[in-house]
mmCIF file with all atom_site columns, C-alpha atoms and ligand atoms in Angstrom:
data_model
loop_
_atom_site.group_PDB
_atom_site.id
_atom_site.type_symbol
_atom_site.label_atom_id
_atom_site.label_alt_id
_atom_site.label_comp_id
_atom_site.label_asym_id
_atom_site.label_entity_id
_atom_site.label_seq_id
_atom_site.pdbx_PDB_ins_code
_atom_site.Cartn_x
_atom_site.Cartn_y
_atom_site.Cartn_z
_atom_site.occupancy
_atom_site.B_iso_or_equiv
_atom_site.pdbx_formal_charge
_atom_site.auth_seq_id
_atom_site.auth_comp_id
_atom_site.auth_asym_id
_atom_site.auth_atom_id
_atom_site.pdbx_PDB_model_num
ATOM   1   C  CA  . MET O 1 1   ? -39.330  135.652 38.390 1.00 42.00 ? 13  MET O CA  1
ATOM   2   C  CA  . SER O 1 2   ? -38.352  135.274 34.726 1.00 44.00 ? 14  SER O CA  1
ATOM   3   C  CA  . THR O 1 3   ? -40.112  135.722 31.418 1.00 45.00 ? 15  THR O CA  1
ATOM   4   C  CA  . SER O 1 4   ? -41.065  133.458 28.503 1.00 46.00 ? 16  SER O CA  1
ATOM   5   C  CA  . ALA O 1 5   ? -42.373  134.230 25.058 1.00 46.00 ? 17  ALA O CA  1
ATOM   6   C  CA  . LEU O 1 6   ? -45.934  133.062 24.347 1.00 49.00 ? 18  LEU O CA  1
ATOM   7   C  CA  . ALA O 1 7   ? -47.720  133.702 21.065 1.00 52.00 ? 19  ALA O CA  1
ATOM   8   C  CA  . GLY O 1 8   ? -45.374  136.545 20.289 1.00 58.00 ? 20  GLY O CA  1
ATOM   9   C  CA  . ARG O 1 9   ? -45.931  138.253 23.647 1.00 62.00 ? 21  ARG O CA  1
ATOM   10  C  CA  . THR O 1 10  ? -43.612  138.401 26.603 1.00 61.00 ? 22  THR O CA  1
ATOM   11  C  CA  . LEU O 1 11  ? -45.413  137.344 29.757 1.00 58.00 ? 23  LEU O CA  1
ATOM   12  C  CA  . PRO O 1 12  ? -44.161  137.139 33.333 1.00 58.00 ? 24  PRO O CA  1
ATOM   13  C  CA  . VAL O 1 13  ? -43.828  133.588 34.715 1.00 55.00 ? 25  VAL O CA  1
ATOM   14  C  CA  . VAL O 1 14  ? -44.168  133.086 38.464 1.00 54.00 ? 26  VAL O CA  1
ATOM   15  C  CA  . PHE O 1 15  ? -42.280  130.024 39.772 1.00 55.00 ? 27  PHE O CA  1
ATOM   16  C  CA  . ASN O 1 16  ? -43.187  130.485 43.386 1.00 60.00 ? 28  ASN O CA  1
ATOM   17  C  CA  . ASP O 1 17  ? -46.642  131.372 44.668 1.00 62.00 ? 29  ASP O CA  1
ATOM   18  C  CA  . ARG O 1 18  ? -45.714  132.027 48.289 1.00 67.00 ? 30  ARG O CA  1
ATOM   19  C  CA  . GLU O 1 19  ? -47.288  135.422 47.879 1.00 67.00 ? 31  GLU O CA  1
ATOM   20  C  CA  . SER O 1 20  ? -50.660  133.722 48.354 1.00 68.00 ? 32  SER O CA  1
ATOM   21  C  CA  . GLU O 1 21  ? -49.646  132.876 51.919 1.00 70.00 ? 33  GLU O CA  1
ATOM   22  C  CA  . SER O 1 22  ? -49.209  136.535 52.699 1.00 73.00 ? 34  SER O CA  1
ATOM   23  C  CA  . ARG O 1 23  ? -52.621  137.245 51.216 1.00 73.00 ? 35  ARG O CA  1
ATOM   24  C  CA  . THR O 1 24  ? -54.410  134.722 53.421 1.00 75.00 ? 36  THR O CA  1
ATOM   25  C  CA  . PRO O 1 25  ? -56.328  136.430 56.259 1.00 76.00 ? 37  PRO O CA  1
ATOM   26  C  CA  . ALA O 1 26  ? -54.389  136.110 59.513 1.00 81.00 ? 38  ALA O CA  1
ATOM   27  C  CA  . ASN O 1 27  ? -57.380  136.925 61.683 1.00 83.00 ? 39  ASN O CA  1
ATOM   28  C  CA  . ARG O 1 28  ? -60.680  135.149 62.117 1.00 84.00 ? 40  ARG O CA  1
ATOM   29  C  CA  . LEU O 1 29  ? -63.536  136.294 59.920 1.00 81.00 ? 41  LEU O CA  1
ATOM   30  C  CA  . TYR O 1 30  ? -66.230  138.237 61.674 1.00 80.00 ? 42  TYR O CA  1
ATOM   31  C  CA  . ARG O 1 31  ? -69.766  139.171 60.769 1.00 79.00 ? 43  ARG O CA  1
ATOM   32  C  CA  . ILE O 1 32  ? -70.448  142.800 59.982 1.00 76.00 ? 44  ILE O CA  1
ATOM   33  C  CA  . PRO O 1 33  ? -73.103  144.023 62.425 1.00 79.00 ? 45  PRO O CA  1
ATOM   34  C  CA  . ASP O 1 34  ? -76.538  144.412 60.854 1.00 76.00 ? 46  ASP O CA  1
ATOM   35  C  CA  . VAL O 1 35  ? -76.577  148.123 61.702 1.00 77.00 ? 47  VAL O CA  1
ATOM   36  C  CA  . ALA O 1 36  ? -73.505  148.627 59.507 1.00 77.00 ? 48  ALA O CA  1
ATOM   37  C  CA  . ARG O 1 37  ? -74.893  146.740 56.520 1.00 72.00 ? 49  ARG O CA  1
ATOM   38  C  CA  . ASP O 1 38  ? -76.989  147.908 53.621 1.00 70.00 ? 50  ASP O CA  1
ATOM   39  C  CA  . THR O 1 39  ? -80.654  147.520 54.368 1.00 70.00 ? 51  THR O CA  1
ATOM   40  C  CA  . PHE O 1 40  ? -81.264  145.929 50.987 1.00 64.00 ? 52  PHE O CA  1
ATOM   41  C  CA  . ALA O 1 41  ? -79.495  143.510 48.685 1.00 63.00 ? 53  ALA O CA  1
ATOM   42  C  CA  . PRO O 1 42  ? -77.794  145.077 45.654 1.00 57.00 ? 54  PRO O CA  1
ATOM   43  C  CA  . CYS O 1 43  ? -79.179  143.962 42.319 1.00 56.00 ? 55  CYS O CA  1
ATOM   44  C  CA  . PRO O 1 44  ? -78.811  144.839 38.602 1.00 55.00 ? 56  PRO O CA  1
ATOM   45  C  CA  . PRO O 1 45  ? -80.640  147.896 37.251 1.00 55.00 ? 57  PRO O CA  1
ATOM   46  C  CA  . ALA O 1 46  ? -84.382  147.482 36.998 1.00 56.00 ? 58  ALA O CA  1
ATOM   47  C  CA  . GLN O 1 47  ? -85.675  146.078 33.740 1.00 65.00 ? 59  GLN O CA  1
ATOM   48  C  CA  . SER O 1 48  ? -88.583  147.434 31.811 1.00 80.00 ? 60  SER O CA  1
ATOM   49  C  CA  . VAL O 1 49  ? -91.818  145.788 32.919 1.00 88.00 ? 61  VAL O CA  1
ATOM   50  C  CA  . ARG O 1 50  ? -95.162  147.256 31.943 1.00 87.00 ? 62  ARG O CA  1
ATOM   51  C  CA  . ALA O 1 51  ? -97.913  147.849 34.468 1.00 85.00 ? 63  ALA O CA  1
ATOM   52  C  CA  . GLY O 1 52  ? -100.422 145.036 34.334 1.00 90.00 ? 64  GLY O CA  1
ATOM   53  C  CA  . GLU O 1 53  ? -97.903  142.315 33.484 1.00 94.00 ? 65  GLU O CA  1
ATOM   54  C  CA  . ASN O 1 54  ? -98.443  141.069 37.031 1.00 96.00 ? 66  ASN O CA  1
ATOM   55  C  CA  . ASP O 1 55  ? -102.134 140.402 36.303 1.00 96.00 ? 67  ASP O CA  1
ATOM   56  C  CA  . LEU O 1 56  ? -102.642 137.059 34.555 1.00 97.00 ? 68  LEU O CA  1
ATOM   57  C  CA  . THR O 1 57  ? -106.408 137.125 35.026 1.00 97.00 ? 69  THR O CA  1
ATOM   58  C  CA  . ARG O 1 58  ? -106.832 139.147 31.792 1.00 96.00 ? 70  ARG O CA  1
ATOM   59  C  CA  . LEU O 1 59  ? -104.828 139.226 28.574 1.00 95.00 ? 71  LEU O CA  1
ATOM   60  C  CA  . ALA O 1 60  ? -104.871 143.031 28.827 1.00 89.00 ? 72  ALA O CA  1
ATOM   61  C  CA  . PRO O 1 61  ? -106.736 145.636 30.864 1.00 87.00 ? 73  PRO O CA  1
ATOM   62  C  CA  . GLY O 1 62  ? -110.366 145.760 29.748 1.00 90.00 ? 74  GLY O CA  1
ATOM   63  C  CA  . ARG O 1 63  ? -110.350 142.277 28.218 1.00 94.00 ? 75  ARG O CA  1
ATOM   64  C  CA  . PRO O 1 64  ? -112.644 139.511 29.593 1.00 97.00 ? 76  PRO O CA  1
ATOM   65  C  CA  . ARG O 1 65  ? -111.515 137.783 32.727 1.00 97.00 ? 77  ARG O CA  1
ATOM   66  C  CA  . ALA O 1 66  ? -110.147 134.260 32.391 1.00 98.00 ? 78  ALA O CA  1
ATOM   67  C  CA  . SER O 1 67  ? -112.211 131.292 33.593 1.00 98.00 ? 79  SER O CA  1
ATOM   68  C  CA  . GLY O 1 68  ? -111.760 129.984 37.091 1.00 98.00 ? 80  GLY O CA  1
ATOM   69  C  CA  . GLU O 1 69  ? -111.026 131.436 40.497 1.00 98.00 ? 81  GLU O CA  1
ATOM   70  C  CA  . ALA O 1 70  ? -109.073 134.710 40.526 1.00 97.00 ? 82  ALA O CA  1
ATOM   71  C  CA  . ILE O 1 71  ? -106.526 134.801 43.324 1.00 97.00 ? 83  ILE O CA  1
ATOM   72  C  CA  . ALA O 1 72  ? -103.907 137.215 44.622 1.00 97.00 ? 84  ALA O CA  1
ATOM   73  C  CA  . ILE O 1 73  ? -100.419 136.187 45.673 1.00 98.00 ? 85  ILE O CA  1
ATOM   74  C  CA  . THR O 1 74  ? -98.233  138.626 47.562 1.00 97.00 ? 86  THR O CA  1
ATOM   75  C  CA  . GLY O 1 75  ? -94.902  138.191 49.257 1.00 98.00 ? 87  GLY O CA  1
ATOM   76  C  CA  . ARG O 1 76  ? -91.333  139.360 49.589 1.00 97.00 ? 88  ARG O CA  1
ATOM   77  C  CA  . ILE O 1 77  ? -88.129  138.298 47.868 1.00 96.00 ? 89  ILE O CA  1
ATOM   78  C  CA  . LEU O 1 78  ? -85.330  138.020 50.438 1.00 96.00 ? 90  LEU O CA  1
ATOM   79  C  CA  . ASP O 1 79  ? -81.635  137.204 50.311 1.00 93.00 ? 91  ASP O CA  1
ATOM   80  C  CA  . GLU O 1 80  ? -79.770  134.804 52.600 1.00 91.00 ? 92  GLU O CA  1
ATOM   81  C  CA  . ASP O 1 81  ? -79.664  137.404 55.364 1.00 91.00 ? 93  ASP O CA  1
ATOM   82  C  CA  . LEU O 1 82  ? -83.410  137.948 54.964 1.00 92.00 ? 94  LEU O CA  1
ATOM   83  C  CA  . ARG O 1 83  ? -82.844  141.413 53.492 1.00 94.00 ? 95  ARG O CA  1
ATOM   84  C  CA  . PRO O 1 84  ? -85.325  142.483 50.797 1.00 95.00 ? 96  PRO O CA  1
ATOM   85  C  CA  . VAL O 1 85  ? -84.176  142.082 47.208 1.00 93.00 ? 97  VAL O CA  1
ATOM   86  C  CA  . ARG O 1 86  ? -85.488  145.313 45.749 1.00 91.00 ? 98  ARG O CA  1
ATOM   87  C  CA  . ARG O 1 87  ? -86.580  146.074 42.161 1.00 89.00 ? 99  ARG O CA  1
ATOM   88  C  CA  . THR O 1 88  ? -85.722  142.613 40.953 1.00 91.00 ? 100 THR O CA  1
ATOM   89  C  CA  . LEU O 1 89  ? -87.389  140.595 38.204 1.00 92.00 ? 101 LEU O CA  1
ATOM   90  C  CA  . VAL O 1 90  ? -89.945  137.941 39.125 1.00 95.00 ? 102 VAL O CA  1
ATOM   91  C  CA  . GLU O 1 91  ? -91.425  135.806 36.345 1.00 95.00 ? 103 GLU O CA  1
ATOM   92  C  CA  . VAL O 1 92  ? -94.418  133.557 36.966 1.00 97.00 ? 104 VAL O CA  1
ATOM   93  C  CA  . TRP O 1 93  ? -96.368  130.975 35.007 1.00 97.00 ? 105 TRP O CA  1
ATOM   94  C  CA  . ASN O 1 94  ? -99.160  128.561 35.788 1.00 97.00 ? 106 ASN O CA  1
ATOM   95  C  CA  . ALA O 1 95  ? -101.656 126.248 34.129 1.00 97.00 ? 107 ALA O CA  1
ATOM   96  C  CA  . ASN O 1 96  ? -105.202 127.447 33.489 1.00 98.00 ? 108 ASN O CA  1
ATOM   97  C  CA  . THR O 1 97  ? -108.190 126.440 35.605 1.00 98.00 ? 109 THR O CA  1
ATOM   98  C  CA  . HIS O 1 98  ? -108.477 123.214 33.601 1.00 98.00 ? 110 HIS O CA  1
ATOM   99  C  CA  . GLY O 1 99  ? -104.856 122.250 34.252 1.00 97.00 ? 111 GLY O CA  1
ATOM   100 C  CA  . ARG O 1 100 ? -103.381 123.109 30.855 1.00 97.00 ? 112 ARG O CA  1
ATOM   101 C  CA  . TYR O 1 101 ? -100.503 125.394 29.853 1.00 96.00 ? 113 TYR O CA  1
ATOM   102 C  CA  . SER O 1 102 ? -100.608 127.692 26.832 1.00 93.00 ? 114 SER O CA  1
ATOM   103 C  CA  . HIS O 1 103 ? -97.416  126.116 25.570 1.00 92.00 ? 115 HIS O CA  1
ATOM   104 C  CA  . THR O 1 104 ? -96.490  123.894 22.647 1.00 90.00 ? 116 THR O CA  1
ATOM   105 C  CA  . ARG O 1 105 ? -94.997  121.341 25.043 1.00 89.00 ? 117 ARG O CA  1
ATOM   106 C  CA  . ASP O 1 106 ? -98.443  120.871 26.550 1.00 92.00 ? 118 ASP O CA  1
ATOM   107 C  CA  . ALA O 1 107 ? -100.121 120.292 23.178 1.00 90.00 ? 119 ALA O CA  1
ATOM   108 C  CA  . ALA O 1 108 ? -100.905 116.633 23.970 1.00 89.00 ? 120 ALA O CA  1
ATOM   109 C  CA  . ASN O 1 109 ? -102.936 117.691 27.016 1.00 91.00 ? 121 ASN O CA  1
ATOM   110 C  CA  . ASP O 1 110 ? -106.652 116.917 26.496 1.00 92.00 ? 122 ASP O CA  1
ATOM   111 C  CA  . ALA O 1 111 ? -107.756 119.694 28.865 1.00 95.00 ? 123 ALA O CA  1
ATOM   112 C  CA  . PRO O 1 112 ? -109.131 122.806 27.113 1.00 97.00 ? 124 PRO O CA  1
ATOM   113 C  CA  . LEU O 1 113 ? -107.225 126.020 26.544 1.00 97.00 ? 125 LEU O CA  1
ATOM   114 C  CA  . ASP O 1 114 ? -108.775 129.239 27.824 1.00 97.00 ? 126 ASP O CA  1
ATOM   115 C  CA  . PRO O 1 115 ? -108.747 131.964 25.143 1.00 97.00 ? 127 PRO O CA  1
ATOM   116 C  CA  . ASN O 1 116 ? -108.609 134.562 27.916 1.00 97.00 ? 128 ASN O CA  1
ATOM   117 C  CA  . PHE O 1 117 ? -105.680 133.062 29.790 1.00 97.00 ? 129 PHE O CA  1
ATOM   118 C  CA  . TYR O 1 118 ? -102.075 133.229 28.665 1.00 95.00 ? 130 TYR O CA  1
ATOM   119 C  CA  . GLY O 1 119 ? -100.556 132.025 31.927 1.00 96.00 ? 131 GLY O CA  1
ATOM   120 C  CA  . PHE O 1 120 ? -97.314  133.975 31.969 1.00 96.00 ? 132 PHE O CA  1
ATOM   121 C  CA  . GLY O 1 121 ? -96.522  137.209 33.784 1.00 96.00 ? 133 GLY O CA  1
ATOM   122 C  CA  . ARG O 1 122 ? -93.712  139.210 35.285 1.00 94.00 ? 134 ARG O CA  1
ATOM   123 C  CA  . LEU O 1 123 ? -93.122  142.059 37.674 1.00 95.00 ? 135 LEU O CA  1
ATOM   124 C  CA  . LEU O 1 124 ? -90.499  143.919 39.643 1.00 93.00 ? 136 LEU O CA  1
ATOM   125 C  CA  . THR O 1 125 ? -90.319  143.928 43.425 1.00 94.00 ? 137 THR O CA  1
ATOM   126 C  CA  . ASP O 1 126 ? -90.647  147.254 45.207 1.00 94.00 ? 138 ASP O CA  1
ATOM   127 C  CA  . ASP O 1 127 ? -88.111  148.858 47.534 1.00 93.00 ? 139 ASP O CA  1
ATOM   128 C  CA  . ASP O 1 128 ? -89.225  146.504 50.305 1.00 96.00 ? 140 ASP O CA  1
ATOM   129 C  CA  . GLY O 1 129 ? -88.722  143.419 48.107 1.00 96.00 ? 141 GLY O CA  1
ATOM   130 C  CA  . ARG O 1 130 ? -92.476  142.987 47.921 1.00 97.00 ? 142 ARG O CA  1
ATOM   131 C  CA  . TYR O 1 131 ? -94.460  141.759 44.924 1.00 97.00 ? 143 TYR O CA  1
ATOM   132 C  CA  . VAL O 1 132 ? -98.143  141.490 44.080 1.00 96.00 ? 144 VAL O CA  1
ATOM   133 C  CA  . LEU O 1 133 ? -99.445  138.977 41.570 1.00 97.00 ? 145 LEU O CA  1
ATOM   134 C  CA  . ARG O 1 134 ? -102.957 138.243 40.360 1.00 97.00 ? 146 ARG O CA  1
ATOM   135 C  CA  . THR O 1 135 ? -103.713 135.028 38.540 1.00 98.00 ? 147 THR O CA  1
ATOM   136 C  CA  . ILE O 1 136 ? -106.211 132.201 38.165 1.00 98.00 ? 148 ILE O CA  1
ATOM   137 C  CA  . LYS O 1 137 ? -105.896 129.301 40.549 1.00 98.00 ? 149 LYS O CA  1
ATOM   138 C  CA  . PRO O 1 138 ? -104.432 126.553 38.343 1.00 98.00 ? 150 PRO O CA  1
ATOM   139 C  CA  . GLY O 1 139 ? -106.036 123.171 37.978 1.00 98.00 ? 151 GLY O CA  1
ATOM   140 C  CA  . ALA O 1 140 ? -104.219 119.905 38.631 1.00 98.00 ? 152 ALA O CA  1
ATOM   141 C  CA  . TYR O 1 141 ? -102.793 118.086 35.618 1.00 97.00 ? 153 TYR O CA  1
ATOM   142 C  CA  . ILE O 1 142 ? -101.385 114.666 34.899 1.00 95.00 ? 154 ILE O CA  1
ATOM   143 C  CA  . ALA O 1 143 ? -97.624  114.832 34.412 1.00 93.00 ? 155 ALA O CA  1
ATOM   144 C  CA  . ARG O 1 144 ? -96.956  111.146 33.713 1.00 91.00 ? 156 ARG O CA  1
ATOM   145 C  CA  . GLN O 1 145 ? -99.742  108.966 32.358 1.00 90.00 ? 157 GLN O CA  1
ATOM   146 C  CA  . ASP O 1 146 ? -97.636  105.811 32.728 1.00 94.00 ? 158 ASP O CA  1
ATOM   147 C  CA  . ILE O 1 147 ? -97.300  106.124 36.490 1.00 94.00 ? 159 ILE O CA  1
ATOM   148 C  CA  . GLY O 1 148 ? -100.477 108.115 37.124 1.00 93.00 ? 160 GLY O CA  1
ATOM   149 C  CA  . TRP O 1 149 ? -98.595  111.112 38.514 1.00 95.00 ? 161 TRP O CA  1
ATOM   150 C  CA  . TRP O 1 150 ? -100.891 114.083 39.000 1.00 96.00 ? 162 TRP O CA  1
ATOM   151 C  CA  . ARG O 1 151 ? -99.354  117.455 39.713 1.00 97.00 ? 163 ARG O CA  1
ATOM   152 C  CA  . PRO O 1 152 ? -101.296 119.402 42.353 1.00 98.00 ? 164 PRO O CA  1
ATOM   153 C  CA  . PRO O 1 153 ? -102.204 123.044 41.634 1.00 98.00 ? 165 PRO O CA  1
ATOM   154 C  CA  . HIS O 1 154 ? -99.014  125.135 41.700 1.00 98.00 ? 166 HIS O CA  1
ATOM   155 C  CA  . VAL O 1 155 ? -97.581  128.419 40.439 1.00 98.00 ? 167 VAL O CA  1
ATOM   156 C  CA  . HIS O 1 156 ? -94.023  128.531 39.076 1.00 97.00 ? 168 HIS O CA  1
ATOM   157 C  CA  . PHE O 1 157 ? -91.730  131.417 40.049 1.00 97.00 ? 169 PHE O CA  1
ATOM   158 C  CA  . SER O 1 158 ? -88.382  132.479 38.613 1.00 96.00 ? 170 SER O CA  1
ATOM   159 C  CA  . VAL O 1 159 ? -86.497  135.137 40.557 1.00 95.00 ? 171 VAL O CA  1
ATOM   160 C  CA  . VAL O 1 160 ? -83.381  136.871 39.287 1.00 88.00 ? 172 VAL O CA  1
ATOM   161 C  CA  . GLY O 1 161 ? -81.613  138.866 41.927 1.00 78.00 ? 173 GLY O CA  1
ATOM   162 C  CA  . SER O 1 162 ? -78.502  139.325 43.995 1.00 74.00 ? 174 SER O CA  1
ATOM   163 C  CA  . GLY O 1 163 ? -76.436  137.391 41.452 1.00 79.00 ? 175 GLY O CA  1
ATOM   164 C  CA  . VAL O 1 164 ? -78.545  134.221 41.382 1.00 86.00 ? 176 VAL O CA  1
ATOM   165 C  CA  . ARG O 1 165 ? -81.573  132.798 39.600 1.00 92.00 ? 177 ARG O CA  1
ATOM   166 C  CA  . LEU O 1 166 ? -83.946  130.666 41.607 1.00 95.00 ? 178 LEU O CA  1
ATOM   167 C  CA  . VAL O 1 167 ? -86.804  128.735 40.032 1.00 95.00 ? 179 VAL O CA  1
ATOM   168 C  CA  . THR O 1 168 ? -89.335  127.386 42.492 1.00 96.00 ? 180 THR O CA  1
ATOM   169 C  CA  . GLN O 1 169 ? -93.064  126.819 42.805 1.00 97.00 ? 181 GLN O CA  1
ATOM   170 C  CA  . MET O 1 170 ? -95.833  127.681 45.215 1.00 98.00 ? 182 MET O CA  1
ATOM   171 C  CA  . TYR O 1 171 ? -98.244  124.970 46.302 1.00 98.00 ? 183 TYR O CA  1
ATOM   172 C  CA  . PHE O 1 172 ? -101.693 125.597 47.740 1.00 98.00 ? 184 PHE O CA  1
ATOM   173 C  CA  . PRO O 1 173 ? -102.587 124.627 51.308 1.00 98.00 ? 185 PRO O CA  1
ATOM   174 C  CA  . GLY O 1 174 ? -104.899 121.694 51.903 1.00 97.00 ? 186 GLY O CA  1
ATOM   175 C  CA  . GLU O 1 175 ? -104.567 120.119 48.451 1.00 98.00 ? 187 GLU O CA  1
ATOM   176 C  CA  . PRO O 1 176 ? -104.811 116.307 48.750 1.00 97.00 ? 188 PRO O CA  1
ATOM   177 C  CA  . LEU O 1 177 ? -102.467 115.869 45.760 1.00 98.00 ? 189 LEU O CA  1
ATOM   178 C  CA  . ASN O 1 178 ? -99.629  117.724 47.509 1.00 97.00 ? 190 ASN O CA  1
ATOM   179 C  CA  . GLU O 1 179 ? -98.591  114.715 49.564 1.00 96.00 ? 191 GLU O CA  1
ATOM   180 C  CA  . LYS O 1 180 ? -98.546  112.463 46.465 1.00 96.00 ? 192 LYS O CA  1
ATOM   181 C  CA  . ASP O 1 181 ? -96.516  114.827 44.300 1.00 96.00 ? 193 ASP O CA  1
ATOM   182 C  CA  . PHE O 1 182 ? -93.005  113.550 43.594 1.00 95.00 ? 194 PHE O CA  1
ATOM   183 C  CA  . ILE O 1 183 ? -91.531  117.058 43.456 1.00 95.00 ? 195 ILE O CA  1
ATOM   184 C  CA  . PHE O 1 184 ? -93.178  118.036 46.743 1.00 96.00 ? 196 PHE O CA  1
ATOM   185 C  CA  . MET O 1 185 ? -91.967  114.772 48.294 1.00 95.00 ? 197 MET O CA  1
ATOM   186 C  CA  . ILE O 1 186 ? -88.348  115.625 47.418 1.00 93.00 ? 198 ILE O CA  1
ATOM   187 C  CA  . VAL O 1 187 ? -88.581  118.682 49.687 1.00 94.00 ? 199 VAL O CA  1
ATOM   188 C  CA  . PRO O 1 188 ? -87.535  117.701 53.230 1.00 93.00 ? 200 PRO O CA  1
ATOM   189 C  CA  . GLU O 1 189 ? -90.596  117.481 55.452 1.00 94.00 ? 201 GLU O CA  1
ATOM   190 C  CA  . GLU O 1 190 ? -89.447  120.283 57.747 1.00 93.00 ? 202 GLU O CA  1
ATOM   191 C  CA  . GLU O 1 191 ? -89.070  122.631 54.740 1.00 93.00 ? 203 GLU O CA  1
ATOM   192 C  CA  . ARG O 1 192 ? -92.399  121.946 53.012 1.00 95.00 ? 204 ARG O CA  1
ATOM   193 C  CA  . ASP O 1 193 ? -94.105  124.937 54.637 1.00 95.00 ? 205 ASP O CA  1
ATOM   194 C  CA  . ARG O 1 194 ? -91.716  127.136 52.652 1.00 95.00 ? 206 ARG O CA  1
ATOM   195 C  CA  . VAL O 1 195 ? -93.305  126.115 49.346 1.00 97.00 ? 207 VAL O CA  1
ATOM   196 C  CA  . ILE O 1 196 ? -96.954  126.392 50.438 1.00 98.00 ? 208 ILE O CA  1
ATOM   197 C  CA  . GLY O 1 197 ? -98.731  129.744 50.170 1.00 98.00 ? 209 GLY O CA  1
ATOM   198 C  CA  . ARG O 1 198 ? -100.274 130.997 53.399 1.00 97.00 ? 210 ARG O CA  1
ATOM   199 C  CA  . PRO O 1 199 ? -103.902 132.208 53.247 1.00 96.00 ? 211 PRO O CA  1
ATOM   200 C  CA  . ALA O 1 200 ? -103.858 136.009 53.446 1.00 94.00 ? 212 ALA O CA  1
ATOM   201 C  CA  . PRO O 1 201 ? -106.951 138.124 52.689 1.00 85.00 ? 213 PRO O CA  1
ATOM   202 C  CA  . ASP O 1 202 ? -106.039 140.840 50.193 1.00 77.00 ? 214 ASP O CA  1
ATOM   203 C  CA  . GLY O 1 203 ? -109.103 143.041 50.610 1.00 80.00 ? 215 GLY O CA  1
ATOM   204 C  CA  . THR O 1 204 ? -110.416 142.693 47.037 1.00 84.00 ? 216 THR O CA  1
ATOM   205 C  CA  . GLY O 1 205 ? -112.732 139.765 47.715 1.00 87.00 ? 217 GLY O CA  1
ATOM   206 C  CA  . ASP O 1 206 ? -110.500 137.322 45.845 1.00 92.00 ? 218 ASP O CA  1
ATOM   207 C  CA  . ARG O 1 207 ? -108.756 134.625 47.825 1.00 95.00 ? 219 ARG O CA  1
ATOM   208 C  CA  . GLY O 1 208 ? -105.272 135.758 48.784 1.00 97.00 ? 220 GLY O CA  1
ATOM   209 C  CA  . PHE O 1 209 ? -102.037 133.945 49.565 1.00 98.00 ? 221 PHE O CA  1
ATOM   210 C  CA  . GLU O 1 210 ? -98.721  135.081 50.926 1.00 98.00 ? 222 GLU O CA  1
ATOM   211 C  CA  . PHE O 1 211 ? -95.549  133.497 49.591 1.00 98.00 ? 223 PHE O CA  1
ATOM   212 C  CA  . ASP O 1 212 ? -92.079  134.753 50.552 1.00 98.00 ? 224 ASP O CA  1
ATOM   213 C  CA  . ILE O 1 213 ? -89.076  133.518 48.587 1.00 97.00 ? 225 ILE O CA  1
ATOM   214 C  CA  . VAL O 1 214 ? -85.542  133.336 49.972 1.00 96.00 ? 226 VAL O CA  1
ATOM   215 C  CA  . ILE O 1 215 ? -83.186  133.155 47.029 1.00 94.00 ? 227 ILE O CA  1
ATOM   216 C  CA  . ARG O 1 216 ? -80.198  131.435 48.655 1.00 90.00 ? 228 ARG O CA  1
ATOM   217 C  CA  . GLY O 1 217 ? -78.530  130.491 51.904 1.00 89.00 ? 229 GLY O CA  1
ATOM   218 C  CA  . ARG O 1 218 ? -79.681  128.107 54.584 1.00 88.00 ? 230 ARG O CA  1
ATOM   219 C  CA  . PHE O 1 219 ? -83.224  129.515 54.570 1.00 90.00 ? 231 PHE O CA  1
ATOM   220 C  CA  . GLN O 1 220 ? -83.465  129.237 50.785 1.00 92.00 ? 232 GLN O CA  1
ATOM   221 C  CA  . THR O 1 221 ? -86.835  128.350 49.340 1.00 94.00 ? 233 THR O CA  1
ATOM   222 C  CA  . PRO O 1 222 ? -86.516  124.797 47.946 1.00 92.00 ? 234 PRO O CA  1
ATOM   223 C  CA  . PRO O 1 223 ? -85.941  124.956 44.176 1.00 91.00 ? 235 PRO O CA  1
ATOM   224 C  CA  . ASP O 1 224 ? -88.258  123.628 41.495 1.00 84.00 ? 236 ASP O CA  1
ATOM   225 C  CA  . MET O 1 225 ? -87.177  120.143 40.380 1.00 70.00 ? 237 MET O CA  1
ATOM   226 C  CA  . ASP O 1 226 ? -89.693  120.081 37.524 1.00 62.00 ? 238 ASP O CA  1
HETATM 227 FE FE1 . LIG V 2 .   ? -96.164  123.087 36.335 1.00 54.80 ? 26  LIG V FE1 1
#
């Protein structure tokens, strides 16, 4: 080893990196038994999310309910080992019942806005990685007039947790437009069930769906290509 001057500082210069050979594991890697692992995935400290931000059916508690069918979506956020990702941020957005977003980029859409529907919400998962979301079932909308591409009803999800951000979307079961949707068609056939909500009564009288999201690994929920 010798030294050289760089920008007025004296820095060590390594000519030979054989040390890396001695740092290479000599033994085969092995999986830590599940019983010895944390029961949850570590994640950054919880952010501040107000109660009610998971309810898109009203602009605020006590305000009129938005038009359309109120639905509940529940599920768990899991990491690649299917451990719950606890107290992590989930952001959601969807079009209103007429198939229009409250967003400047959707200004050319002829479908009406709903003054009681903003279409964006967020929440934190609980200690079991579970979330509960209430929203209005979105309408279909035309994404490309030139090729007649209609997007089926869907809810967008962004999940930040365990060092990654995954953006994906939940489709609804039995929608005829699903099979014609170019984004849905990109998802390998054997993985399409992972982006369709499963009917799950929630006990409030509204239609309920269950939608688990795996944020990475070989069971990862297919990402949103929108
Ligand atoms: Fe969309």
